[in-house]
Coordinates of N, CA and C in Angstrom, one line a residue:
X563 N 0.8 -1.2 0.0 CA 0.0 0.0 0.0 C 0.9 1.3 0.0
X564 N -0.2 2.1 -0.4 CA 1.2 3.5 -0.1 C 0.8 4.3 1.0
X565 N 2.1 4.2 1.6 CA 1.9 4.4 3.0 C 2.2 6.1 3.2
X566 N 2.4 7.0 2.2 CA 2.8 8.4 2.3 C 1.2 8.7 2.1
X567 N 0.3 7.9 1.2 CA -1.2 8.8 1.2 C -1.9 8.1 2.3
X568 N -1.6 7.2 2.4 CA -2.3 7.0 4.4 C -2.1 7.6 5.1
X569 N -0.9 7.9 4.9 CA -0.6 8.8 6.3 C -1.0 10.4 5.8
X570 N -1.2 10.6 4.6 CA -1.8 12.0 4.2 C -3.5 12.2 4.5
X571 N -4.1 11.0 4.4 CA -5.5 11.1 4.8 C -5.7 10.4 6.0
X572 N -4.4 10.5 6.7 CA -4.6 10.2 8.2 C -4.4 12.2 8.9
X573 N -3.6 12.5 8.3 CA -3.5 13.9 8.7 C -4.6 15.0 7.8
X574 N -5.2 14.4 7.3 CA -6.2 15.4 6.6 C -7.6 14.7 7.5
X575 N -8.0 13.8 8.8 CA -9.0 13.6 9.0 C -8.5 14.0 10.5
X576 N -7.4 13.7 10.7 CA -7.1 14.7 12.1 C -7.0 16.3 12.1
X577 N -7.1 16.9 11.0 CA -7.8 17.7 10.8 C -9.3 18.3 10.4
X578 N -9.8 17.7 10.1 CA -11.0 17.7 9.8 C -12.3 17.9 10.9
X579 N -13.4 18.8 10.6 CA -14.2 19.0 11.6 C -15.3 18.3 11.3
X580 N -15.4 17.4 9.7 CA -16.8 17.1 9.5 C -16.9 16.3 8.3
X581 N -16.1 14.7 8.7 CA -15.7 14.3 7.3 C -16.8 13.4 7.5
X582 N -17.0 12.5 6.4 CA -18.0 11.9 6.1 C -17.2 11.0 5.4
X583 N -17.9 9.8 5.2 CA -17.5 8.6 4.5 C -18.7 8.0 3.9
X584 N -18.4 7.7 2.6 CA -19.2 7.2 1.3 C -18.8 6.3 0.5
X585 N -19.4 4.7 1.2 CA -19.2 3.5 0.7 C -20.2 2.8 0.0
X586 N -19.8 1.8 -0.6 CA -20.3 0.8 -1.3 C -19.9 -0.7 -1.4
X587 N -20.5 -1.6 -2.8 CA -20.2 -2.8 -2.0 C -18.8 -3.4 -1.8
X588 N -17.8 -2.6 -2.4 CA -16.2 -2.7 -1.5 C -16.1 -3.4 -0.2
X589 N -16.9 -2.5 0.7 CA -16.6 -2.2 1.9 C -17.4 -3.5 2.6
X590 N -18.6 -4.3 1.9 CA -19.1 -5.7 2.1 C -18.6 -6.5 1.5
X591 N -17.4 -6.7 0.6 CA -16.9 -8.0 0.0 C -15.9 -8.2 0.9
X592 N -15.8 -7.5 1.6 CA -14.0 -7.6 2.5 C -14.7 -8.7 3.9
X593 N -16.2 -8.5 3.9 CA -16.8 -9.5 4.7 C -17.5 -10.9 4.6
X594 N -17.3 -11.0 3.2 CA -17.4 -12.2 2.5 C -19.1 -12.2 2.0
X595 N -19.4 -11.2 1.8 CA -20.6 -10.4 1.2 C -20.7 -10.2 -0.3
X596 N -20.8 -11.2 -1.6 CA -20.7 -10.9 -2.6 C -21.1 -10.1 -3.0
X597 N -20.8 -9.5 -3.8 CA -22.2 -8.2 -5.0 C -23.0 -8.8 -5.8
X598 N -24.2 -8.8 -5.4 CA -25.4 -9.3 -6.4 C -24.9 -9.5 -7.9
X599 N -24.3 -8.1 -8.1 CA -24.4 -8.0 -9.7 C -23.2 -9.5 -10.1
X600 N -22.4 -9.9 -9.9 CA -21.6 -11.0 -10.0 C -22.4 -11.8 -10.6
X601 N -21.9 -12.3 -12.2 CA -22.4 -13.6 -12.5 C -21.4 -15.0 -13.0
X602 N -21.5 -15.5 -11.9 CA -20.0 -16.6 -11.9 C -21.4 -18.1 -12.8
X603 N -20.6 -18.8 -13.1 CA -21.1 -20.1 -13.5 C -22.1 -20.7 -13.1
X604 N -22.4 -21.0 -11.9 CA -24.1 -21.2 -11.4 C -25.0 -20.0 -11.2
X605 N -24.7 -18.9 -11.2 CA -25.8 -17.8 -11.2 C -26.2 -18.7 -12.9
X606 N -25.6 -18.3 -13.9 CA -25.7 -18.7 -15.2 C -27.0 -19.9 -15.4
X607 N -26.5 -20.9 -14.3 CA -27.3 -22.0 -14.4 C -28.7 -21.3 -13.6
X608 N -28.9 -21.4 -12.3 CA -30.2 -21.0 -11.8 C -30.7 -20.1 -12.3
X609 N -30.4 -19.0 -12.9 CA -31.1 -17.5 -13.3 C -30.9 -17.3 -14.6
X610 N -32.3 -17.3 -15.6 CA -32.2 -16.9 -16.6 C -32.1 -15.0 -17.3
X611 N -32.0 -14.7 -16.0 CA -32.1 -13.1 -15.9 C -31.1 -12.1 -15.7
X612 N -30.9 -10.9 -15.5 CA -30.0 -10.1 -15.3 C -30.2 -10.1 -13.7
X613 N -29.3 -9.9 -12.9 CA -29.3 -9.5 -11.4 C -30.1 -8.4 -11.4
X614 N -29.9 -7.1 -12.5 CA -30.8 -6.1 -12.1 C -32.0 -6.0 -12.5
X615 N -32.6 -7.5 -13.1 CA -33.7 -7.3 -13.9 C -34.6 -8.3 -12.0
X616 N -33.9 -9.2 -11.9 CA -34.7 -9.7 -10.5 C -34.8 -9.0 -9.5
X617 N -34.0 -8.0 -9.3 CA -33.9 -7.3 -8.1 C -34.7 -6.0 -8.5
X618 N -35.9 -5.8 -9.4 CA -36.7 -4.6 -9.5 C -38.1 -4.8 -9.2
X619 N -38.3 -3.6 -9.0 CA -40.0 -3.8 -8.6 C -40.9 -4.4 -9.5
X620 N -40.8 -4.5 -10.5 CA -41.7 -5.3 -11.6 C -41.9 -6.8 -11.6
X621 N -40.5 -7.3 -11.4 CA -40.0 -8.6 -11.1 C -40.8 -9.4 -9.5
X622 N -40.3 -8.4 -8.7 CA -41.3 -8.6 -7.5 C -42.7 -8.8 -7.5
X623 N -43.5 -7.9 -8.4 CA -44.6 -7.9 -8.3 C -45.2 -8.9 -9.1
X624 N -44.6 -9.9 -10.1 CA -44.7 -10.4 -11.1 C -44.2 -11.8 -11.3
X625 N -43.3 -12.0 -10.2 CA -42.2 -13.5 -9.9 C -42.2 -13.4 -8.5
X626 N -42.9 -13.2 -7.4 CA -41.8 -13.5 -6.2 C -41.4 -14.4 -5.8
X627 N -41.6 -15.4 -6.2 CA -40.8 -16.9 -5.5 C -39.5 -16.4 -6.6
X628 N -39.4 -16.4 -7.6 CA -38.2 -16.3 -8.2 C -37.1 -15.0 -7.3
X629 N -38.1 -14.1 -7.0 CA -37.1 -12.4 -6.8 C -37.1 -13.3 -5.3
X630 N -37.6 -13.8 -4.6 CA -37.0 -14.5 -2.8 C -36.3 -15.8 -2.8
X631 N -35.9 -16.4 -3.9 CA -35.2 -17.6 -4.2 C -33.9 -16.9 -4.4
X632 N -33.6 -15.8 -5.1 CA -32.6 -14.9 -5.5 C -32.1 -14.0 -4.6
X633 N -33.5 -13.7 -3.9 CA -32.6 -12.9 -2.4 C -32.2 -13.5 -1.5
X634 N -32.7 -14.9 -0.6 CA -32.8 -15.2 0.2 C -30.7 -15.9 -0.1
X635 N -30.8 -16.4 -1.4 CA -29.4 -16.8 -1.7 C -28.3 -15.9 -2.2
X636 N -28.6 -15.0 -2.7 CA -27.4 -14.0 -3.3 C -27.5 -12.7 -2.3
X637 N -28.6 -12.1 -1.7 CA -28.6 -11.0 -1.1 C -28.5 -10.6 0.8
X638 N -28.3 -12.2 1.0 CA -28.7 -12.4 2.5 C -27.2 -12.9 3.1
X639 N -26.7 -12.6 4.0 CA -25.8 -12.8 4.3 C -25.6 -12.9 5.9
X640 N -26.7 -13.8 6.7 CA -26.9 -13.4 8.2 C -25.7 -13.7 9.3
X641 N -24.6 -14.2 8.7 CA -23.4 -15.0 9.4 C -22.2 -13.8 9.1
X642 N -22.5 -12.9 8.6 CA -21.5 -12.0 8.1 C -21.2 -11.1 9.2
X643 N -19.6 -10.4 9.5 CA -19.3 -10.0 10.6 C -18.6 -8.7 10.3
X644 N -18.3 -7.3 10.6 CA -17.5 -6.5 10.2 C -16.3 -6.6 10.2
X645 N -16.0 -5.9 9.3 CA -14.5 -5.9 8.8 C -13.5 -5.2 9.6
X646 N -12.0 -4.9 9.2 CA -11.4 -3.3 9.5 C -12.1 -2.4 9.1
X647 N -12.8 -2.3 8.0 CA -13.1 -0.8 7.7 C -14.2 -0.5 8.0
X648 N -15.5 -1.6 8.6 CA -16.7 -0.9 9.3 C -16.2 -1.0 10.8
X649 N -15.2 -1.2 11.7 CA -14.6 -1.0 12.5 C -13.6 -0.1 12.6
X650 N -13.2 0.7 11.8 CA -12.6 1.8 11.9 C -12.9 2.9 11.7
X651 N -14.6 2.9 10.8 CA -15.2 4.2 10.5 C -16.3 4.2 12.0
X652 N -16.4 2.9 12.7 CA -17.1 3.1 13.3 C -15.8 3.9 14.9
X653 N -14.9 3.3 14.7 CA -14.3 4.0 15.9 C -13.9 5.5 16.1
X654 N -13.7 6.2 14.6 CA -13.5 7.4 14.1 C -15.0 8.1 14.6
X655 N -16.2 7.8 14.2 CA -17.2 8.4 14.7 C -17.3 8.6 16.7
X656 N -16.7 7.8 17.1 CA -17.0 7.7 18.5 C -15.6 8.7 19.0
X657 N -15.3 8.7 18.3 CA -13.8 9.8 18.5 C -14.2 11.0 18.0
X658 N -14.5 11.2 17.3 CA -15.5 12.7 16.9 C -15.0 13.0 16.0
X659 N -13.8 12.3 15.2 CA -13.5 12.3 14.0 C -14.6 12.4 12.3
X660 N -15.4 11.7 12.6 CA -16.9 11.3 11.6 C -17.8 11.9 12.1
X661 N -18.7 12.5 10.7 CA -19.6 13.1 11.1 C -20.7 12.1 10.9
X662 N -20.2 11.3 9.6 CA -21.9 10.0 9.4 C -21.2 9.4 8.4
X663 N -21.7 7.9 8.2 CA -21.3 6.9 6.8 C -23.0 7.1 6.1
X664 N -22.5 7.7 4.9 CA -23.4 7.2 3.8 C -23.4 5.8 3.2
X665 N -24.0 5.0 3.2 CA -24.1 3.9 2.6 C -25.0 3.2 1.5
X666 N -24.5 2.3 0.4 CA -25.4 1.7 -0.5 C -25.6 0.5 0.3
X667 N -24.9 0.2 1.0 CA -24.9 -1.7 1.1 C -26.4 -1.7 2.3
X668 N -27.2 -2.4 2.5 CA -28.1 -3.1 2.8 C -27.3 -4.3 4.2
X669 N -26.8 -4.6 4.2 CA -26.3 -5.7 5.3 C -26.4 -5.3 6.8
X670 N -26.3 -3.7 7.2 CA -26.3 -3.2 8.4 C -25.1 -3.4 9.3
X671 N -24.2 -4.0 8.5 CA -22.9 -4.4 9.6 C -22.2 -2.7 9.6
X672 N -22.5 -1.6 8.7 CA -21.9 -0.5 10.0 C -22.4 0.3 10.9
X673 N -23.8 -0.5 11.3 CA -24.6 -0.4 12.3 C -24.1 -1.9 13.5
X674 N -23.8 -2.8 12.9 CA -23.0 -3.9 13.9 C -21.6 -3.9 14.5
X675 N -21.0 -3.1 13.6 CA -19.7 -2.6 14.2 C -19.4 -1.8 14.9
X676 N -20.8 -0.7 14.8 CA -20.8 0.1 16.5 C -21.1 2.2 15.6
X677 N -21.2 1.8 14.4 CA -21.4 3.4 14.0 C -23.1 4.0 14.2
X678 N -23.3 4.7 14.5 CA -24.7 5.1 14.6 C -25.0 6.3 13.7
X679 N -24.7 7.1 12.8 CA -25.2 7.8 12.0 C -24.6 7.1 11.2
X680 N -25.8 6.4 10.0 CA -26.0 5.7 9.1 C -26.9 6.0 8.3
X681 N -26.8 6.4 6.7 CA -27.3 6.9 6.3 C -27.4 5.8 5.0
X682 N -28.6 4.9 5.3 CA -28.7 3.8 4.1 C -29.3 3.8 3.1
X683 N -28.7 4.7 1.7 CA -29.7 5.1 1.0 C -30.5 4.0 0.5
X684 N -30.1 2.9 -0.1 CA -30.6 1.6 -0.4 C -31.6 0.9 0.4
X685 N -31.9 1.2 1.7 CA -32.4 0.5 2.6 C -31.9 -0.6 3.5
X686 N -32.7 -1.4 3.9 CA -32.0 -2.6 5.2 C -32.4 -3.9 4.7
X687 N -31.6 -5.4 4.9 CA -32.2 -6.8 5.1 C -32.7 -6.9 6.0
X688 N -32.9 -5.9 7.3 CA -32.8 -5.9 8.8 C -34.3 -5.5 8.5
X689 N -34.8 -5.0 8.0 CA -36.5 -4.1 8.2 C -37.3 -4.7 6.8
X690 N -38.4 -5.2 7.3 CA -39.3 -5.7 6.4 C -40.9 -5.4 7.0
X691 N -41.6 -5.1 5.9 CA -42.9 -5.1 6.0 C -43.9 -5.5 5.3
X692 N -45.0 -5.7 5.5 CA -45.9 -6.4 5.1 C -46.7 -5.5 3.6
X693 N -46.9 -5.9 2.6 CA -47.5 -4.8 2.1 C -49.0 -4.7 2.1
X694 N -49.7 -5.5 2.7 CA -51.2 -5.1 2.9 C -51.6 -4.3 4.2
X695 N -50.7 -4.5 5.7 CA -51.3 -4.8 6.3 C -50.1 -3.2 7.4
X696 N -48.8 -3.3 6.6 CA -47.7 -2.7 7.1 C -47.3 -3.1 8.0
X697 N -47.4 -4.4 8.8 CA -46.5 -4.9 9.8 C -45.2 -5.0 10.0
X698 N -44.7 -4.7 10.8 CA -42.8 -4.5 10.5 C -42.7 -6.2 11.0
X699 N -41.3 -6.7 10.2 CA -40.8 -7.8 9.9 C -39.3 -8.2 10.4
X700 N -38.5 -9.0 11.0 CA -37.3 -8.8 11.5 C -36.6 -9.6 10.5
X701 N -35.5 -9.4 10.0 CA -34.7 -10.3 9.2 C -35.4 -11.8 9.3
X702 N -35.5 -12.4 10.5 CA -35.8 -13.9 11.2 C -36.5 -14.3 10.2
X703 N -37.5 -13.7 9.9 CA -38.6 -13.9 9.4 C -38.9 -14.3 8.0
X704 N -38.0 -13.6 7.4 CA -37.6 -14.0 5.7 C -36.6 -15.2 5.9
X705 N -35.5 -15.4 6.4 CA -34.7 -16.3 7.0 C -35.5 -17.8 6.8
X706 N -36.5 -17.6 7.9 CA -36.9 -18.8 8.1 C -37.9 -19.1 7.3
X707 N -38.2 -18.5 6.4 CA -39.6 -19.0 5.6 C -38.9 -19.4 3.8
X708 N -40.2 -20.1 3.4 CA -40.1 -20.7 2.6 C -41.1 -20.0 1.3
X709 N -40.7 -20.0 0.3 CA -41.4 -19.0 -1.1 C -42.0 -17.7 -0.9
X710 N -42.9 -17.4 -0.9 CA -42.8 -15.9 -0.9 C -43.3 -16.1 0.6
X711 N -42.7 -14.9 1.6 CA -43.2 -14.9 3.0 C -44.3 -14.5 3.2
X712 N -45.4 -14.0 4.2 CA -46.4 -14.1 4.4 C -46.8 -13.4 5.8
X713 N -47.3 -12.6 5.5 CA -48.0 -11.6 6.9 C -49.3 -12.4 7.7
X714 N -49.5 -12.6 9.2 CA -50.7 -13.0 9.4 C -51.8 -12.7 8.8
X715 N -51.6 -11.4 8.2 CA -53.1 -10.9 7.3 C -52.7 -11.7 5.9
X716 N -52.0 -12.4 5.7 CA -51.9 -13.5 4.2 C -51.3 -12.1 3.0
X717 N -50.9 -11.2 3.3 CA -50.4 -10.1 3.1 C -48.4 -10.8 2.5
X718 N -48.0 -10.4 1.0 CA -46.6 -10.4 1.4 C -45.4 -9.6 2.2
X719 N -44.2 -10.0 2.8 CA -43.6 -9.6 3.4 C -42.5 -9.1 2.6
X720 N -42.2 -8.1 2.3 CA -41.0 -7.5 1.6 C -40.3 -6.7 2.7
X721 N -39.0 -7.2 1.8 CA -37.7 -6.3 2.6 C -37.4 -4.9 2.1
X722 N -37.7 -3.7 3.7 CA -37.2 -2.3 2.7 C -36.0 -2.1 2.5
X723 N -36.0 -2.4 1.3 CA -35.0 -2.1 0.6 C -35.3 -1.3 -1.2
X724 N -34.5 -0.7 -1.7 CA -34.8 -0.1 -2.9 C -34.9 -0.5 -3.8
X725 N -35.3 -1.2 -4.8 CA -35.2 -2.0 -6.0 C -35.1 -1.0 -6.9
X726 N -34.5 -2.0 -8.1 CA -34.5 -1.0 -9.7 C -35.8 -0.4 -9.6
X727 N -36.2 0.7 -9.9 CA -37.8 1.1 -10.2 C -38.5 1.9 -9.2
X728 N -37.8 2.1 -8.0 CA -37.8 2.2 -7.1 C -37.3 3.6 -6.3
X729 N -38.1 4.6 -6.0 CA -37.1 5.8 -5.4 C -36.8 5.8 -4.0
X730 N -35.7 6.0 -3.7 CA -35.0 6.4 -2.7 C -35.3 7.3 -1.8
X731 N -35.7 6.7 -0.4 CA -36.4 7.3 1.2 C -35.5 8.8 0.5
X732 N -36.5 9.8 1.1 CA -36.2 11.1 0.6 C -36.1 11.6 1.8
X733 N -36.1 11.0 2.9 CA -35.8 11.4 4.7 C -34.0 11.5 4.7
X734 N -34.1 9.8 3.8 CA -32.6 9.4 4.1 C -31.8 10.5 3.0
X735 N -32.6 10.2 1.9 CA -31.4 10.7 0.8 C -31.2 12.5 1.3
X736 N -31.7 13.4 1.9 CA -31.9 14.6 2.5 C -31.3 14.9 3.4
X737 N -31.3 13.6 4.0 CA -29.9 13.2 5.6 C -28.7 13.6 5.0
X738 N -28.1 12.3 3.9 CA -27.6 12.3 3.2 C -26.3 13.2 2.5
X739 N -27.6 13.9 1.9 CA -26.6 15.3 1.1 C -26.3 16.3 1.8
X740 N -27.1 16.4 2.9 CA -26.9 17.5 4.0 C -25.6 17.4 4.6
X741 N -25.0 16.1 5.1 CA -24.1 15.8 5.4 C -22.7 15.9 4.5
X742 N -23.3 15.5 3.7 CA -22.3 15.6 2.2 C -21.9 16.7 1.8
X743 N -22.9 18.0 1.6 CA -22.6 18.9 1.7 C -22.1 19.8 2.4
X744 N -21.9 19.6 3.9 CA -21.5 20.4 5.4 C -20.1 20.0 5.4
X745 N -19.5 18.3 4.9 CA -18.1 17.6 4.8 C -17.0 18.7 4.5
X746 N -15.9 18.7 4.9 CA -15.1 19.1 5.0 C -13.9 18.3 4.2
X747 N -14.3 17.1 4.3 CA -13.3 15.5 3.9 C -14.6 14.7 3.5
X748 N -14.5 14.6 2.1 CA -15.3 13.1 2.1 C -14.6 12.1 1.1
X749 N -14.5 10.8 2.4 CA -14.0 9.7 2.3 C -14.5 9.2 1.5
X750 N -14.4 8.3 0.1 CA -15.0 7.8 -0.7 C -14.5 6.0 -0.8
X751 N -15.3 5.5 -0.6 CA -14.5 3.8 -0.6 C -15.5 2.9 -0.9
X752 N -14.7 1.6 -1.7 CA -15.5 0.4 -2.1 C -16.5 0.6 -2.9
X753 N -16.2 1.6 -3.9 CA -17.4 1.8 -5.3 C -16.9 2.0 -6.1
X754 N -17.4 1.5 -7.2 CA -17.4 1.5 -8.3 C -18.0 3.3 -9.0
X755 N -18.8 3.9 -8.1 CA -19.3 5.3 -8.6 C -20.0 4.9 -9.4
X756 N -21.0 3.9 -9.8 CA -21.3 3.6 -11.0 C -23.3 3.2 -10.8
X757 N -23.4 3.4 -9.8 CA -24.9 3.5 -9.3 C -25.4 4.5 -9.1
X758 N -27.0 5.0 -9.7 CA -27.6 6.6 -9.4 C -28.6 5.7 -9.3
X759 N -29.2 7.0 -8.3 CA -28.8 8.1 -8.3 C -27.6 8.4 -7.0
X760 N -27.5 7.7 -6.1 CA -26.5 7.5 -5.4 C -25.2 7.9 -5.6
X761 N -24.1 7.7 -6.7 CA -23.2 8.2 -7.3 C -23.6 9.9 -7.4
X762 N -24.3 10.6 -8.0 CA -24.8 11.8 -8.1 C -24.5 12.4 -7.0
X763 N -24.5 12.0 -5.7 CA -24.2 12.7 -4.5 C -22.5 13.1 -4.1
X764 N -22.0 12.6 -4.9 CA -20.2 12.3 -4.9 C -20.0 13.0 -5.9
X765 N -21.2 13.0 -7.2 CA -20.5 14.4 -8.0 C -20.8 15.6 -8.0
X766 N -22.0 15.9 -6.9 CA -21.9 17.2 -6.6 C -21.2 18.0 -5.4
X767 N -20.5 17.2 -5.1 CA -19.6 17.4 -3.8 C -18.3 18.5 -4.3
X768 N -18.2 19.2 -3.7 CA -17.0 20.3 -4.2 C -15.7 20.6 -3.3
X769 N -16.1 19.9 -2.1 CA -15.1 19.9 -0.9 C -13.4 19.2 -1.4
X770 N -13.1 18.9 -0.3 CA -12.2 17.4 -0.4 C -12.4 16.3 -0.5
X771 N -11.5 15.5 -1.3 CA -11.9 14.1 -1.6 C -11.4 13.1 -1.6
X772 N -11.2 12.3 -1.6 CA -10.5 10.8 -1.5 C -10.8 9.9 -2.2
X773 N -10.6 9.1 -2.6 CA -11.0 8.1 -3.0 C -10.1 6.5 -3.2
X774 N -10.8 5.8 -2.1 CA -10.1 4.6 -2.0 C -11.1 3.4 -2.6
X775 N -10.5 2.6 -3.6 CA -10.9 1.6 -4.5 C -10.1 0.6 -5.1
X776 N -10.0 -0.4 -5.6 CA -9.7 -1.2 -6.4 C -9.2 -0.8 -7.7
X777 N -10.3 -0.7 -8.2 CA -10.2 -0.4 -9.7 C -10.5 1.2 -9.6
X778 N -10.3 1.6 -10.7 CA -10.7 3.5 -11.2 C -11.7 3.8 -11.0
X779 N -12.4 5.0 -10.5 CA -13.6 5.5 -10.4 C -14.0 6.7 -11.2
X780 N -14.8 6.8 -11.6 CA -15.6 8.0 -12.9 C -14.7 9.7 -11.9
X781 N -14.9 9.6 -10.5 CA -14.5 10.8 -9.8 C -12.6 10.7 -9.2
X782 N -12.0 10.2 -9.9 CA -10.2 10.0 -9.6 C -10.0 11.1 -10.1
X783 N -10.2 11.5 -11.4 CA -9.6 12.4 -12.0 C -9.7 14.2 -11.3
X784 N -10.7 13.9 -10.3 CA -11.0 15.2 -9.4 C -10.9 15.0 -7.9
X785 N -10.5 13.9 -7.4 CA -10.3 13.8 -6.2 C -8.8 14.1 -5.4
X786 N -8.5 14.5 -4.2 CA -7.1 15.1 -4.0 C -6.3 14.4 -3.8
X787 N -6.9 12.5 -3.4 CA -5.7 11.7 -2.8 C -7.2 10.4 -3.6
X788 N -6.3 9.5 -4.5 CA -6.5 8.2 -4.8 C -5.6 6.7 -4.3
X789 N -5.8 6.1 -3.3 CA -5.8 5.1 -3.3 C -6.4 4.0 -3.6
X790 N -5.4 3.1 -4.6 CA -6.0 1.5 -5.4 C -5.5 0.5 -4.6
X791 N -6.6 0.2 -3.4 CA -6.3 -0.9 -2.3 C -7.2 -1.3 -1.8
X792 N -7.7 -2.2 -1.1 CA -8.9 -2.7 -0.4 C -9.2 -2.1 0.8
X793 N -10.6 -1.7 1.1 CA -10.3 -0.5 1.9 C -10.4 -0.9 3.6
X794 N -10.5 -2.3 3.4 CA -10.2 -2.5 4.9 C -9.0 -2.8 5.1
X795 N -8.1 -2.5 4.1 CA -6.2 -2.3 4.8 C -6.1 -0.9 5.0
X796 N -6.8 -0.2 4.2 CA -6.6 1.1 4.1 C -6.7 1.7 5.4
X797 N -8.3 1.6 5.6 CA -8.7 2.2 7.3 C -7.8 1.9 8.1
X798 N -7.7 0.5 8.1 CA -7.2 -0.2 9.6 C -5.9 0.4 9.7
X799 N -5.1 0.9 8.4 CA -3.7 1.4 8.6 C -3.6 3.1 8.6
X800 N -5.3 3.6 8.8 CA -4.8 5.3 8.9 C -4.3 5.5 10.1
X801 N -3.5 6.2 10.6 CA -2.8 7.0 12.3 C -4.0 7.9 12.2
X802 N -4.9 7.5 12.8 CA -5.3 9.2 13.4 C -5.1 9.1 15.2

């Protein structure tokens, strides 16, 4: 890793009055959390579809044994544990270092690792509700059931979460850019930048920027410090 821009966005967050951090599914594969969109050789076999064509609201309304056959296997991950980097953005917030993590990922592990201003544009696997009846639903509940789940009112149980077709809690997404825009430092990690409207919020950003990734992102070419590393070495090795 390069240890001169660690240690540069270790001294740019010990400075900082109000940095924020803006991840994606990076920051869940380092917990053994694949990305939906992945199509390895048995996706091929079981699913005649696009990942983003099962995971939209049409699909749901129109297949659900197919769209809960697909989530309950590709989207569910209840044995999954935080990493270094939801453990280090969460220790940064309790230090007063972080103002809040924006997040795409759905899993809630940087609500498990101890951060509390969470801003999940995407939604949760954690919160489910009924859609006849609106009864809230615990993860357990989809877990343990079999084809489409089922409300005592005979009502289906869906997980909130956002699908293709689908707009984005406007509580959260408002949280969100407020924060985004008040940042001083915003930490960018584990994305691709390649999802809206979510990405949109990283390109209206005019502050400071970072960006730690893998591969290249659409915003490198305007950000002040690029690191290409996985970002649970990254965190775990900032000094602040």
């Amino acid at each position: 890793m390069d240890t001169q821009a660690i240690q540069q966005l270790g001294d740019w967050l010990k400075a900082s009055r109000s940095a924020v951090f803006f991840g994606g599914a990076g920051v869940s594969t380092e917990s053994g959390i694949p990305d939906f969109r992945s199509q390895d050789g048995l996706y091929a076999q079981e699913w005649p579809w696009p990942p983003e064509q099962i995971v939209s609201h049409t699909f749901l309304t129109r297949m659900p044994e197919e769209f809960f056959r697909f989530y309950r296997q590709r989207m569910l991950a209840p044995d999954a544990k935080p990493n270094p980097a939801h453990l280090a953005l969460a220790r940064w917030e309790a230090e007063g270092k972080l103002t809040s993590v924006v997040t795409q990922n759905i899993d809630g592990l940087h609500q498990a690792a101890g951060s509390r201003r969470v801003w999940e544009l995407h939604g949760s696997v954690h919160r489910n509700h009924c859609v006849r009846c609106g009864k809230a639903y615990p993860l357990q509940t989809i877990l343990e059931s079999e084809g489409v789940p089922r409300c005592s009112c005979g009502g289906m149980i869906r997980p909130d979460v956002v699908l293709y077709e689908e707009a984005l809690d406007q509580r959260v997404l408002a949280g969100a850019m407020a924060d985004i825009a008040g940042a001083d430092l915003l930490i960018v990690g584990g994305t691709s930048l390649a999802v809206y409207p979510a990405a949109g919020l990283v390109e209206r950003y005019r502050g400071r920027m970072v960006v730690i990734n893998k591969t290249p992102t659409p915003q490198d070419s305007r950000a002040d410090l690029v690191i290409a590393a996985p970002i649970g070495q990254v965190l775990a090795a900032v000094p602040v």
